[in-house]
């Protein structure tokens, strides 16, 4: 199957700083990537859909200016948490769709990034 | 709209017990259905999938059958192991909008003790 890699896997930062998380598709080109946030009670919340070469589409209630998403190439999408605060602490997971799996809708997930804001 | 409902956890079993995690869905058309597994501190891994009615997905001893008549995709395993302890997510793909994200259930935590 296709491989998606996230970096860093965990990060601790001070309140008010910005943190960038990278999501890479290692062996396929991903025109679309998705960013999820996972809350302590397991549920996955879709934050945004990242499209290569265009602006991301954010889900209702997600602050565009706080969670900046850039998808500059077919293998890389980045999520930047700007001016992070403790309430932004969470597990962020990216996923991508290999075009060869478009018909089934299957997504491939990164390992996740644990953000802790002090 | 499309949605997935799966049984609330946690599910606690002894090793070698039979496992069922219920999942039902609401969708217009014919979605593909998935079970993903998340081990502690990790991302999600595809466990199995089914793309049309009556398909049975299977992997690592887990099975799930796409039942259109009951709009269900229940996950089963005949004999669980301690290593199966994880969170299990049922999901569907929007059959109309192929490029959209998967829709997930809330997840069910499975804890298996020896």
mmCIF file of C-alpha atoms in Angstrom:
data_model
loop_
_atom_site.group_PDB
_atom_site.id
_atom_site.type_symbol
_atom_site.label_atom_id
_atom_site.label_comp_id
_atom_site.label_asym_id
_atom_site.label_seq_id
_atom_site.Cartn_x
_atom_site.Cartn_y
_atom_site.Cartn_z
ATOM 1 C CA UNK A 1 0.000 0.000 0.000
ATOM 2 C CA UNK A 2 0.917 3.655 -0.282
ATOM 3 C CA UNK A 3 2.975 5.252 2.476
ATOM 4 C CA UNK A 4 2.319 8.573 4.151
ATOM 5 C CA UNK A 5 4.814 10.033 6.584
ATOM 6 C CA UNK A 6 4.379 12.819 9.101
ATOM 7 C CA UNK A 7 7.008 14.869 10.846
ATOM 8 C CA UNK A 8 7.514 15.569 13.657
ATOM 9 C CA UNK A 9 5.827 12.725 15.489
ATOM 10 C CA UNK A 10 5.709 14.808 18.628
ATOM 11 C CA UNK A 11 6.456 18.410 19.472
ATOM 12 C CA UNK A 12 6.329 20.543 22.570
ATOM 13 C CA UNK A 13 6.184 24.309 22.228
ATOM 14 C CA UNK A 14 5.562 27.390 24.279
ATOM 15 C CA UNK A 15 2.284 29.238 24.116
ATOM 16 C CA UNK A 16 2.313 31.902 21.416
ATOM 17 C CA UNK A 17 4.756 30.181 19.101
ATOM 18 C CA UNK A 18 3.999 28.555 15.761
ATOM 19 C CA UNK A 19 4.515 24.921 14.870
ATOM 20 C CA UNK A 20 4.717 23.336 11.443
ATOM 21 C CA UNK A 21 3.778 19.727 10.765
ATOM 22 C CA UNK A 22 4.716 18.088 7.485
ATOM 23 C CA UNK A 23 2.851 15.349 5.680
ATOM 24 C CA UNK A 24 4.531 13.545 2.805
ATOM 25 C CA UNK A 25 3.347 10.881 0.431
ATOM 26 C CA UNK A 26 6.463 8.780 -0.069
ATOM 27 C CA UNK A 27 5.669 6.568 -3.028
ATOM 28 C CA UNK A 28 2.764 8.209 -4.783
ATOM 29 C CA UNK A 29 1.478 11.595 -5.804
ATOM 30 C CA UNK A 30 -1.356 12.989 -3.754
ATOM 31 C CA UNK A 31 -3.388 15.768 -5.308
ATOM 32 C CA UNK A 32 -5.564 15.745 -2.222
ATOM 33 C CA UNK A 33 -4.604 15.389 1.408
ATOM 34 C CA UNK A 34 -6.755 15.622 4.494
ATOM 35 C CA UNK A 35 -5.931 16.887 7.951
ATOM 36 C CA UNK A 36 -7.670 15.453 10.987
ATOM 37 C CA UNK A 37 -7.519 16.338 14.630
ATOM 38 C CA UNK A 38 -8.079 13.658 17.204
ATOM 39 C CA UNK A 39 -9.472 14.528 20.572
ATOM 40 C CA UNK A 40 -8.819 12.594 23.784
ATOM 41 C CA UNK A 41 -11.973 10.515 23.483
ATOM 42 C CA UNK A 42 -10.809 9.134 20.155
ATOM 43 C CA UNK A 43 -13.086 10.897 17.680
ATOM 44 C CA UNK A 44 -11.496 12.115 14.470
ATOM 45 C CA UNK A 45 -12.438 15.587 13.351
ATOM 46 C CA UNK A 46 -11.793 16.535 9.761
ATOM 47 C CA UNK A 47 -10.140 19.941 9.784
ATOM 48 C CA UNK A 48 -9.522 20.641 6.140
ATOM 49 C CA UNK A 49 -9.004 19.274 2.685
ATOM 50 C CA UNK A 50 -5.708 20.247 1.140
ATOM 51 C CA UNK A 51 -5.537 20.470 -2.638
ATOM 52 C CA UNK A 52 -2.255 20.748 -4.465
ATOM 53 C CA UNK A 53 -1.780 24.174 -5.951
ATOM 54 C CA UNK A 54 -4.906 25.716 -4.501
ATOM 55 C CA UNK A 55 -6.312 26.937 -1.226
ATOM 56 C CA UNK A 56 -7.372 24.449 1.361
ATOM 57 C CA UNK A 57 -11.019 23.883 2.097
ATOM 58 C CA UNK A 58 -11.720 24.184 5.792
ATOM 59 C CA UNK A 59 -14.501 22.518 7.709
ATOM 60 C CA UNK A 60 -16.980 24.634 9.558
ATOM 61 C CA UNK A 61 -15.642 25.878 12.858
ATOM 62 C CA UNK A 62 -11.966 25.480 11.975
ATOM 63 C CA UNK A 63 -10.042 28.742 12.107
ATOM 64 C CA UNK A 64 -8.248 29.295 8.813
ATOM 65 C CA UNK A 65 -5.879 31.848 10.259
ATOM 66 C CA UNK A 66 -4.832 29.591 13.103
ATOM 67 C CA UNK A 67 -4.406 26.400 11.111
ATOM 68 C CA UNK A 68 -2.563 27.314 7.944
ATOM 69 C CA UNK A 69 -2.431 24.590 5.341
ATOM 70 C CA UNK A 70 -0.151 24.623 2.349
ATOM 71 C CA UNK A 71 0.005 21.972 -0.364
ATOM 72 C CA UNK A 72 2.783 23.216 -2.578
ATOM 73 C CA UNK A 73 3.675 19.949 -4.271
ATOM 74 C CA UNK A 74 2.106 16.609 -5.110
ATOM 75 C CA UNK A 75 3.940 14.944 -2.241
ATOM 76 C CA UNK A 76 3.896 17.496 0.554
ATOM 77 C CA UNK A 77 1.266 19.247 2.606
ATOM 78 C CA UNK A 78 2.014 21.265 5.717
ATOM 79 C CA UNK A 79 -0.106 22.306 8.657
ATOM 80 C CA UNK A 80 1.083 25.297 10.648
ATOM 81 C CA UNK A 81 -0.503 25.972 13.990
ATOM 82 C CA UNK A 82 0.004 29.682 14.492
ATOM 83 C CA UNK A 83 0.203 31.365 17.861
ATOM 84 C CA UNK A 84 -0.426 28.054 19.544
ATOM 85 C CA UNK A 85 -2.212 27.861 22.875
ATOM 86 C CA UNK A 86 -2.725 24.985 25.289
ATOM 87 C CA UNK A 87 -6.165 24.263 23.844
ATOM 88 C CA UNK A 88 -4.489 23.476 20.528
ATOM 89 C CA UNK A 89 -2.728 20.536 22.147
ATOM 90 C CA UNK A 90 -3.909 17.471 20.306
ATOM 91 C CA UNK A 91 -3.007 14.630 17.996
ATOM 92 C CA UNK A 92 -2.987 15.755 14.374
ATOM 93 C CA UNK A 93 -3.196 13.162 11.620
ATOM 94 C CA UNK A 94 -2.834 13.648 7.897
ATOM 95 C CA UNK A 95 -4.060 11.344 5.186
ATOM 96 C CA UNK A 96 -3.807 11.147 1.441
ATOM 97 C CA UNK A 97 -5.508 9.401 -1.394
ATOM 98 C CA UNK A 98 -3.475 7.547 -3.984
ATOM 99 C CA UNK A 99 -5.082 8.137 -7.353
ATOM 100 C CA UNK A 100 -4.942 4.420 -7.948
ATOM 101 C CA UNK A 101 -7.395 4.000 -5.093
ATOM 102 C CA UNK A 102 -9.790 6.737 -6.130
ATOM 103 C CA UNK A 103 -12.581 4.320 -6.924
ATOM 104 C CA UNK A 104 -12.612 2.777 -3.474
ATOM 105 C CA UNK A 105 -12.089 6.024 -1.606
ATOM 106 C CA UNK A 106 -9.405 4.463 0.581
ATOM 107 C CA UNK A 107 -7.152 6.845 2.463
ATOM 108 C CA UNK A 108 -3.604 6.282 3.680
ATOM 109 C CA UNK A 109 -2.693 7.815 6.996
ATOM 110 C CA UNK A 110 0.425 9.278 8.474
ATOM 111 C CA UNK A 111 1.696 8.264 11.882
ATOM 112 C CA UNK A 112 0.238 11.309 13.541
ATOM 113 C CA UNK A 113 1.839 14.266 15.314
ATOM 114 C CA UNK A 114 1.335 14.870 19.007
ATOM 115 C CA UNK A 115 1.382 18.604 19.781
ATOM 116 C CA UNK A 116 1.697 19.794 23.361
ATOM 117 C CA UNK A 117 1.525 23.520 24.006
ATOM 118 C CA UNK A 118 2.802 24.654 27.381
ATOM 119 C CA UNK B 1 -26.176 13.311 5.117
ATOM 120 C CA UNK B 2 -23.799 10.413 5.279
ATOM 121 C CA UNK B 3 -22.892 9.083 8.699
ATOM 122 C CA UNK B 4 -21.413 6.127 10.538
ATOM 123 C CA UNK B 5 -22.513 4.810 13.887
ATOM 124 C CA UNK B 6 -20.476 2.274 15.781
ATOM 125 C CA UNK B 7 -20.932 0.727 19.171
ATOM 126 C CA UNK B 8 -19.686 2.559 22.182
ATOM 127 C CA UNK B 9 -16.716 1.118 23.975
ATOM 128 C CA UNK B 10 -14.675 0.171 25.662
ATOM 129 C CA UNK B 11 -14.901 -3.497 24.834
ATOM 130 C CA UNK B 12 -12.989 -5.670 27.262
ATOM 131 C CA UNK B 13 -12.338 -9.303 26.403
ATOM 132 C CA UNK B 14 -10.195 -12.175 27.490
ATOM 133 C CA UNK B 15 -7.736 -13.675 25.075
ATOM 134 C CA UNK B 16 -9.323 -16.103 22.594
ATOM 135 C CA UNK B 17 -12.796 -14.630 23.056
ATOM 136 C CA UNK B 18 -15.057 -13.818 20.114
ATOM 137 C CA UNK B 19 -15.226 -10.193 19.058
ATOM 138 C CA UNK B 20 -18.018 -8.240 17.426
ATOM 139 C CA UNK B 21 -17.980 -4.492 16.948
ATOM 140 C CA UNK B 22 -21.159 -3.204 15.393
ATOM 141 C CA UNK B 23 -21.173 -0.575 12.686
ATOM 142 C CA UNK B 24 -24.106 0.829 10.761
ATOM 143 C CA UNK B 25 -24.135 3.552 8.176
ATOM 144 C CA UNK B 26 -26.353 6.038 6.413
ATOM 145 C CA UNK B 27 -25.498 6.965 2.866
ATOM 146 C CA UNK B 28 -27.067 7.843 -0.429
ATOM 147 C CA UNK B 29 -25.935 5.431 -3.054
ATOM 148 C CA UNK B 30 -23.305 2.742 -2.621
ATOM 149 C CA UNK B 31 -20.356 3.744 -0.461
ATOM 150 C CA UNK B 32 -17.203 1.778 0.094
ATOM 151 C CA UNK B 33 -16.834 0.686 3.706
ATOM 152 C CA UNK B 34 -13.705 0.392 5.795
ATOM 153 C CA UNK B 35 -12.368 -0.659 9.148
ATOM 154 C CA UNK B 36 -9.279 1.136 10.334
ATOM 155 C CA UNK B 37 -7.242 0.279 13.425
ATOM 156 C CA UNK B 38 -5.216 2.632 15.575
ATOM 157 C CA UNK B 39 -2.611 1.285 17.974
ATOM 158 C CA UNK B 40 -1.568 3.484 20.897
ATOM 159 C CA UNK B 41 0.334 6.578 19.815
ATOM 160 C CA UNK B 42 0.080 5.762 16.133
ATOM 161 C CA UNK B 43 -1.876 6.817 13.086
ATOM 162 C CA UNK B 44 -4.601 4.781 11.438
ATOM 163 C CA UNK B 45 -4.000 1.639 9.440
ATOM 164 C CA UNK B 46 -6.455 0.083 7.063
ATOM 165 C CA UNK B 47 -7.628 -3.233 8.477
ATOM 166 C CA UNK B 48 -10.076 -4.279 5.782
ATOM 167 C CA UNK B 49 -12.493 -2.906 3.248
ATOM 168 C CA UNK B 50 -15.481 -3.786 1.082
ATOM 169 C CA UNK B 51 -16.537 -1.883 -1.971
ATOM 170 C CA UNK B 52 -19.922 -3.364 -2.822
ATOM 171 C CA UNK B 53 -22.853 -5.159 -1.279
ATOM 172 C CA UNK B 54 -22.198 -8.695 -0.010
ATOM 173 C CA UNK B 55 -18.439 -8.237 -0.252
ATOM 174 C CA UNK B 56 -16.526 -9.627 2.693
ATOM 175 C CA UNK B 57 -13.366 -7.882 3.739
ATOM 176 C CA UNK B 58 -10.862 -9.881 5.755
ATOM 177 C CA UNK B 59 -7.416 -9.434 7.216
ATOM 178 C CA UNK B 60 -5.455 -10.812 10.191
ATOM 179 C CA UNK B 61 -8.397 -12.962 11.251
ATOM 180 C CA UNK B 62 -10.838 -10.046 11.199
ATOM 181 C CA UNK B 63 -13.842 -10.092 8.912
ATOM 182 C CA UNK B 64 -16.678 -7.760 7.982
ATOM 183 C CA UNK B 65 -19.454 -8.213 5.425
ATOM 184 C CA UNK B 66 -21.075 -5.341 3.568
ATOM 185 C CA UNK B 67 -24.803 -5.763 4.239
ATOM 186 C CA UNK B 68 -26.800 -3.325 2.183
ATOM 187 C CA UNK B 69 -30.159 -4.558 3.427
ATOM 188 C CA UNK B 70 -29.247 -3.745 7.031
ATOM 189 C CA UNK B 71 -26.771 -0.961 6.175
ATOM 190 C CA UNK B 72 -24.207 -2.633 8.372
ATOM 191 C CA UNK B 73 -20.538 -3.580 8.329
ATOM 192 C CA UNK B 74 -19.918 -5.346 11.627
ATOM 193 C CA UNK B 75 -16.361 -6.320 12.510
ATOM 194 C CA UNK B 76 -15.751 -9.833 13.824
ATOM 195 C CA UNK B 77 -12.877 -11.981 14.940
ATOM 196 C CA UNK B 78 -13.171 -15.504 16.203
ATOM 197 C CA UNK B 79 -10.325 -15.446 18.709
ATOM 198 C CA UNK B 80 -8.784 -12.177 19.838
ATOM 199 C CA UNK B 81 -5.242 -11.752 21.050
ATOM 200 C CA UNK B 82 -3.679 -9.269 23.444
ATOM 201 C CA UNK B 83 -1.985 -7.663 20.456
ATOM 202 C CA UNK B 84 -5.412 -6.778 19.033
ATOM 203 C CA UNK B 85 -5.879 -4.188 21.768
ATOM 204 C CA UNK B 86 -6.410 -0.933 19.891
ATOM 205 C CA UNK B 87 -9.053 1.527 18.758
ATOM 206 C CA UNK B 88 -11.155 0.438 15.799
ATOM 207 C CA UNK B 89 -12.840 2.892 13.446
ATOM 208 C CA UNK B 90 -15.571 2.142 10.953
ATOM 209 C CA UNK B 91 -15.651 4.494 7.963
ATOM 210 C CA UNK B 92 -17.322 5.071 4.638
ATOM 211 C CA UNK B 93 -16.461 6.943 1.493
ATOM 212 C CA UNK B 94 -18.977 9.293 -0.040
ATOM 213 C CA UNK B 95 -20.286 7.453 -3.093
ATOM 214 C CA UNK B 96 -21.221 10.681 -4.834
ATOM 215 C CA UNK B 97 -18.196 12.861 -4.184
ATOM 216 C CA UNK B 98 -15.225 10.616 -4.826
ATOM 217 C CA UNK B 99 -12.590 13.118 -3.788
ATOM 218 C CA UNK B 100 -13.868 13.793 -0.316
ATOM 219 C CA UNK B 101 -12.546 12.604 3.012
ATOM 220 C CA UNK B 102 -13.758 9.460 4.704
ATOM 221 C CA UNK B 103 -16.532 9.700 7.230
ATOM 222 C CA UNK B 104 -15.618 7.983 10.475
ATOM 223 C CA UNK B 105 -17.487 6.560 13.389
ATOM 224 C CA UNK B 106 -16.367 7.594 16.849
ATOM 225 C CA UNK B 107 -14.147 4.604 17.376
ATOM 226 C CA UNK B 108 -14.345 1.632 19.706
ATOM 227 C CA UNK B 109 -11.577 0.793 22.126
ATOM 228 C CA UNK B 110 -10.805 -2.893 22.443
ATOM 229 C CA UNK B 111 -8.841 -4.142 25.405
ATOM 230 C CA UNK B 112 -7.794 -7.795 25.470
ATOM 231 C CA UNK B 113 -6.317 -9.343 28.591
ATOM 232 C CA UNK B 114 -4.388 -12.574 28.899
#
